[in-house]
Coordinates of C-alpha atoms in Angstrom, one line a residue:
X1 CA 168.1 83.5 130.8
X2 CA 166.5 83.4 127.8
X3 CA 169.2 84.2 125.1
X4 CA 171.2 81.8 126.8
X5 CA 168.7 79.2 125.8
X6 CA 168.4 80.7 122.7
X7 CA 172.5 80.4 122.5
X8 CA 172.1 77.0 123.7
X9 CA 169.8 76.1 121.2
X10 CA 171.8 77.8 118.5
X11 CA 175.2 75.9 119.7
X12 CA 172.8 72.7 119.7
X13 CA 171.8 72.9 116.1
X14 CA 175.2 73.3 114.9
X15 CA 176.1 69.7 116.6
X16 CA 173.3 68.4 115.3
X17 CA 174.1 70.1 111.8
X18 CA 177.7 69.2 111.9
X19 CA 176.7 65.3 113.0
X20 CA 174.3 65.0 110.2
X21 CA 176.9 66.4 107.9
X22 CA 180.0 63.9 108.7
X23 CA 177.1 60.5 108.4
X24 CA 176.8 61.9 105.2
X25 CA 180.0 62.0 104.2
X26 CA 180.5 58.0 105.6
X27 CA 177.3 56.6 103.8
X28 CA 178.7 58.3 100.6
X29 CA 182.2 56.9 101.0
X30 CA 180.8 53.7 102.3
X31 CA 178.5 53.1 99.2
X32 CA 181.7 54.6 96.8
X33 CA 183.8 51.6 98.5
X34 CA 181.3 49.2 97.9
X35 CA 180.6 50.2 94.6
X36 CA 184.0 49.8 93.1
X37 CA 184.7 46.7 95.1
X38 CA 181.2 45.7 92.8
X39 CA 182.7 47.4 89.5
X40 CA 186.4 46.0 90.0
X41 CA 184.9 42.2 89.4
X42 CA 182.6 42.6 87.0
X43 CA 184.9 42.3 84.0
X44 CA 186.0 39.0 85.5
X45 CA 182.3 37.8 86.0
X46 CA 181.1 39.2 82.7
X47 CA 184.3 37.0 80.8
X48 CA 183.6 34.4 83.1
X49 CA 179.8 34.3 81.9
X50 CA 180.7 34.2 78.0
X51 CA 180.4 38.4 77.6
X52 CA 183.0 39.5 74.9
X53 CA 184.9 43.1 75.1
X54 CA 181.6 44.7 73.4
X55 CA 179.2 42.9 75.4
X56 CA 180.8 44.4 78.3
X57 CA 181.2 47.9 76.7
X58 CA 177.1 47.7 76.0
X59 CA 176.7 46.3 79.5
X60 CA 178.7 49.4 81.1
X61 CA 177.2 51.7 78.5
X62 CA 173.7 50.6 80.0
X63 CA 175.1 51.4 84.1
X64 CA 175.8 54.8 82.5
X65 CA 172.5 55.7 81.2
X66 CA 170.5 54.5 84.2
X67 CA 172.4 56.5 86.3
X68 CA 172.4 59.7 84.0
X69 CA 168.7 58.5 83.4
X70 CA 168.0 58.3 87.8
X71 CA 170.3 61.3 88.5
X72 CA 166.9 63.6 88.1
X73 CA 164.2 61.0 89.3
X74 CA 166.4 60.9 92.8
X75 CA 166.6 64.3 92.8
X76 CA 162.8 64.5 92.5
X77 CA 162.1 62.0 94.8
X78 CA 164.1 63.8 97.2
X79 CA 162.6 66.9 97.6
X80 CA 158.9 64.7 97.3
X81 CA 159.6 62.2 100.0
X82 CA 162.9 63.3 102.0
X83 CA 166.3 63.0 101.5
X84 CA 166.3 60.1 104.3
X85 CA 164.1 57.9 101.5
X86 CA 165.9 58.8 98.8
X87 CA 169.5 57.9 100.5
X88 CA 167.6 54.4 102.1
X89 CA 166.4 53.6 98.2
X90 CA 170.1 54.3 97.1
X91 CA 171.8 51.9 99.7
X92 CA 169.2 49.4 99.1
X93 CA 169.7 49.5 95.5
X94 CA 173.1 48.4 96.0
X95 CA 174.0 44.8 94.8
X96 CA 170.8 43.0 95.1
X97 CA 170.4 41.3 92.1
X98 CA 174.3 41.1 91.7
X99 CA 174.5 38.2 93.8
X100 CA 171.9 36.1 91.5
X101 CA 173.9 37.4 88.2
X102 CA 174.5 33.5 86.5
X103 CA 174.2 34.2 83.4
X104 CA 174.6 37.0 81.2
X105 CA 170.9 38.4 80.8
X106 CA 170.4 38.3 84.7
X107 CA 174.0 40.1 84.6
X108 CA 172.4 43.1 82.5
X109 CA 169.4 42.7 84.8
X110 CA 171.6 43.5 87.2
X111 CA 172.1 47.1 86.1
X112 CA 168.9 48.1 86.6
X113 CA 168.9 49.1 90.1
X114 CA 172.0 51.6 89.0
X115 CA 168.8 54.1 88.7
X116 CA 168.6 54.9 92.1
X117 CA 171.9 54.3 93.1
X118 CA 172.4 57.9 93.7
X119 CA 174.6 57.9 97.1
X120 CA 177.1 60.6 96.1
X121 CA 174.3 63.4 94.9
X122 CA 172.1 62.6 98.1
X123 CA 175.1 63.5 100.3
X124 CA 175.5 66.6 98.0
X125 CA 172.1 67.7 98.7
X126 CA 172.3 66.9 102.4
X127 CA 175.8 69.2 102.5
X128 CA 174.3 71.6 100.3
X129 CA 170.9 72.4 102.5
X130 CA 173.0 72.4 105.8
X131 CA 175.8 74.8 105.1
X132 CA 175.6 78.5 103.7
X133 CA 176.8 79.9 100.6
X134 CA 180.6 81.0 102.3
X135 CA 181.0 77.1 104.0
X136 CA 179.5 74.9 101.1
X137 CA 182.2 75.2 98.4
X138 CA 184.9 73.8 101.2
X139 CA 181.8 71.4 102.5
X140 CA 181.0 70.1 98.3
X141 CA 184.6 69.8 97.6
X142 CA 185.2 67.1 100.6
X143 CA 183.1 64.5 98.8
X144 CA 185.9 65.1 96.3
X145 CA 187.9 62.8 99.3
X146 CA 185.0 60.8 100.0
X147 CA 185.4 59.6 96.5
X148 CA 189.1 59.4 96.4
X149 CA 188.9 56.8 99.5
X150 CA 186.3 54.9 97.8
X151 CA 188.4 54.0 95.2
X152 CA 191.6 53.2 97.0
X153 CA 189.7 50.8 99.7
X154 CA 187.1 49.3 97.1
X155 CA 188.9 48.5 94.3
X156 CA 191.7 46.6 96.4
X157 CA 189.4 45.1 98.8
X158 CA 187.8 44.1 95.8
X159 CA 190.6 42.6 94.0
X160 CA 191.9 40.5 97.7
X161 CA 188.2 39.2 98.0
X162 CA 187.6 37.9 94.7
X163 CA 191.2 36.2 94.3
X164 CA 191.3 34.7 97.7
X165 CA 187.6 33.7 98.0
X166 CA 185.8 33.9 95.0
X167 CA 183.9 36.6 92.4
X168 CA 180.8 36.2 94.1
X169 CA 182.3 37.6 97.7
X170 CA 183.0 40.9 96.8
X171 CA 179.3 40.9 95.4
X172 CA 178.3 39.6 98.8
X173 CA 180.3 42.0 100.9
X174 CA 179.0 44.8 99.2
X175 CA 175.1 43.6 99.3
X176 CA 176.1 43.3 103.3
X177 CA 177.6 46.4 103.5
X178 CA 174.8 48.2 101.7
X179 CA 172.4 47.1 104.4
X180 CA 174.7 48.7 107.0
X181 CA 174.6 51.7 105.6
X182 CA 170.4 51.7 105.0
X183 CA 170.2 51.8 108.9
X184 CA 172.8 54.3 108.8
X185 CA 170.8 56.5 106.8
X186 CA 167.7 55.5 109.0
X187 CA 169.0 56.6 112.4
X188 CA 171.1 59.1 111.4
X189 CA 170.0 61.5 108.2
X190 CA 166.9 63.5 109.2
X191 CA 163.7 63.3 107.3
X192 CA 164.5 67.0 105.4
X193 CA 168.0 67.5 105.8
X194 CA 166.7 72.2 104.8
X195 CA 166.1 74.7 107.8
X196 CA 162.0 75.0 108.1
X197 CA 162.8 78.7 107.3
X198 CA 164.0 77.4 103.4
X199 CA 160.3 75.5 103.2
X200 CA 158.8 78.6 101.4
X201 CA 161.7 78.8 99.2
X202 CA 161.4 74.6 98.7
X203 CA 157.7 74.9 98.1
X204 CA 157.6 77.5 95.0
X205 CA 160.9 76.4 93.6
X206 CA 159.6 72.4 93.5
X207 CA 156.3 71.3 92.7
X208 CA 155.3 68.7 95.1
X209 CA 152.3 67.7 93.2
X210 CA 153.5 66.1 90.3
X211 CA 155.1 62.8 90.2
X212 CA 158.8 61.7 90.2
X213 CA 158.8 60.7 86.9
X214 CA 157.0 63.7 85.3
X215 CA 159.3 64.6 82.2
X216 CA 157.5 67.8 82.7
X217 CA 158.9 69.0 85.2
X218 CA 162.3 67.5 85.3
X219 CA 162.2 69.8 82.0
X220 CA 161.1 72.6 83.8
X221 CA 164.5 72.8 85.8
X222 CA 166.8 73.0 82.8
X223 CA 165.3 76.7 82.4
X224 CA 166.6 77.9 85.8
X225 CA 169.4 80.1 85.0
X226 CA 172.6 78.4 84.8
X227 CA 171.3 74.8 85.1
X228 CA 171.2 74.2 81.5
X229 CA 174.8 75.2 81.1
X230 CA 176.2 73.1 84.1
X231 CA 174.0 69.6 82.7
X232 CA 176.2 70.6 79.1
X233 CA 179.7 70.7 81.0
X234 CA 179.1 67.7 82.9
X235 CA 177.7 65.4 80.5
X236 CA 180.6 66.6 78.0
X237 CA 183.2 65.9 81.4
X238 CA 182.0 62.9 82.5
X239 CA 181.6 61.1 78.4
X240 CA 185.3 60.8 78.3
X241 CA 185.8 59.3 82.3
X242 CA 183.2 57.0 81.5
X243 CA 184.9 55.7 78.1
X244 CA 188.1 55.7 80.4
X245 CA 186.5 53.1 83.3
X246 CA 185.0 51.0 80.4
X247 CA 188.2 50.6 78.2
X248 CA 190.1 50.4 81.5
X249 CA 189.2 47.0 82.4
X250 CA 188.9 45.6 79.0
X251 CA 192.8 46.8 78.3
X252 CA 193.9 45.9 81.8
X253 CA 192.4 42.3 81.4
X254 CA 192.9 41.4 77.5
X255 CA 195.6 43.4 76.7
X256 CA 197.9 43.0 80.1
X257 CA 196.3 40.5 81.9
X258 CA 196.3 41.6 84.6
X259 CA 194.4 39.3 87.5
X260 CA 191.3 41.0 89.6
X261 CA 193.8 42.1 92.3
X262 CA 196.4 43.5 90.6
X263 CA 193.6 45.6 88.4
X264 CA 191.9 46.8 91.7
X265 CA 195.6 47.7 93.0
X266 CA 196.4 49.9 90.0
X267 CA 192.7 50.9 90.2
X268 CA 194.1 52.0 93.9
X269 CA 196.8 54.5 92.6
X270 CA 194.5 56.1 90.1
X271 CA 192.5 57.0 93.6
X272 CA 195.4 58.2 95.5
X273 CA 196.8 60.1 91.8
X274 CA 193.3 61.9 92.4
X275 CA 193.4 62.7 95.7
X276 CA 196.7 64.4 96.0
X277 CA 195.9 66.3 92.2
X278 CA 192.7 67.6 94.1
X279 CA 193.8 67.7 97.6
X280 CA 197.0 69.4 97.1
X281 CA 197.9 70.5 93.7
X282 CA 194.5 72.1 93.1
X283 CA 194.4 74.0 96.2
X284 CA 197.9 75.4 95.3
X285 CA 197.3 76.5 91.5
X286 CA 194.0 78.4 92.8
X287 CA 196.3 80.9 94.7
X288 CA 197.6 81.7 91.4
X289 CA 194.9 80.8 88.4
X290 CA 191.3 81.5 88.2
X291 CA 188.7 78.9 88.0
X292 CA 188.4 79.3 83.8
X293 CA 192.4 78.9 83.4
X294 CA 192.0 75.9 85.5
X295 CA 189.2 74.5 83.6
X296 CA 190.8 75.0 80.7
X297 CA 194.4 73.7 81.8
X298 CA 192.6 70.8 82.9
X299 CA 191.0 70.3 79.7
X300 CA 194.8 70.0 78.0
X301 CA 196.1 67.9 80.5
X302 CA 193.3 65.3 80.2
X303 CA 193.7 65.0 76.4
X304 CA 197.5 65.0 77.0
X305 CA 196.6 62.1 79.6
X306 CA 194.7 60.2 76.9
X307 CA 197.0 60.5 74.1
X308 CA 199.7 59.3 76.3
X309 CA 198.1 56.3 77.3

């Protein structure tokens, strides 16, 4: 009688586990959407407001570095407080002070939130303490879709809202939106997403005594083995998308003037381009090629990309 309960019990915390897991995946595809919906109008709002091509670029430059800047504070105050508060603080951080962007210093003001909007790496974590080491590489690489859809439904909803209704409605949709998915995080994520029996493990690997924004000890990760090397590659990866969103929407709106839908359409077929490369054509070159040919094919084919456009 008692094993069964045990089995029960067992079979119960895998539904539970596996719930937890897919509200993840929705509040990170939910705040995606509603974050390019957010990034797909402002060009038009920044023009609109007097902002010249680099005004913009300084204004996207300065989204960047917050969110390189909160990347390790969230982390922090995740493993401080709960991955629940962290993933509230990101929804909430949404679009507040979007919706109150008249002019163009309350439009950098704007950015400042971008610190804790951190949706994507709190559902990593989340994923990353509920699976084991055999299920979390297949678990990980499904926010790869969760981003993917973001971009698709975002950028065009984005583009229909603001031609039909105005470049403020997007803005509102998204602050709306954001909300929804606060009281998703509420009800649904748990307070510590990690087994009890990793809470050892948590406590000597994190100190929970010193604050979020201790320098310190955000330092004192970059000498776990391997960390160091992973920040290098990703910075060093993500320089060039970031140069690629920001001189995206200047080209697409001086150069080819293009309107805000027909930017968030083509926006759109980047995100389905990126879901069939990762979905499908990935999948089917690692039967055949390591994970170093791959980075490095992928390195060629990027600059090959870039040239060509």
């Amino acid at each position: 009688m008692r094993s069964e309960t045990l089995g029960e019990s067992s079979r119960w915390g895998e539904v539970k586990r596996g719930q937890v897991m897919i509200v993840a995946y929705l509040i990170a595809t939910l705040e995606l959407t509603f974050l390019f919906m957010q990034m797909g109008v402002v060009p038009y709002l920044a023009k609109s407001l007097g902002l010249d091509s680099v005004g913009f670029g300084y204004l996207q430059t300065t989204f960047g570095v917050l969110q390189l800047v909160g990347g390790p504070i969230f982390g922090r105050f995740a493993d401080q407080f709960g991955i629940r508060a962290a993933l509230i603080i990101s929804c909430l951080s949404g679009s507040a002070l979007m919706s109150i962007s008249t002019s163009i210093p309350l439009l950098f003001l704007s950015r400042l939130p971008a610190v804790f909007m951190q949706g994507l790496p709190g559902a990593q974590k989340v994923i990353t303490d509920l699976t084991t080491p055999s299920q979390r590489a297949d678990a990980l690489g499904k926010l790869g879709l969760c981003f993917g859809i973001g971009i698709i439904i975002g950028s065009a909803l984005g583009g229909v809202l603001s031609t039909k209704f105005g470049i403020f409605v997007p803005i509102y949709v998204g602050l709306v939106g954001n909300l929804i998915n606060t009281m998703i995080a509420m009800v649904w994520i748990p307070l510590q997403a990690k087994p009890k029996s990793d809470d050892r493990v948590t406590e000597h690997s994190t100190s929970q005594s010193g604050s979020v924004f201790s320098i310190r000890e955000i330092l004192h990760l970059m000498k776990f083995p391997g960390v160091m090397e992973v920040f290098i590659v990703k910075v060093f990866a993500g320089l060039p998308v970031g140069l690629f969103l920001i001189m995206f929407s200047i080209i697409s709106m001086d150069f080819f003037g293009l309107e805000a839908v027909e930017s968030g359409y083509l926006m759109s077929y980047f995100g389905v381009l990126q879901m069939v490369v990762q979905g499908v054509v990935v999948g089917k070159l690692t039967n055949h090629c390591t994970e170093r040919t791959l980075l490095r094919l992928s390195i060629f084919v990027f600059a090959g990309v870039g040239l060509g456009m």
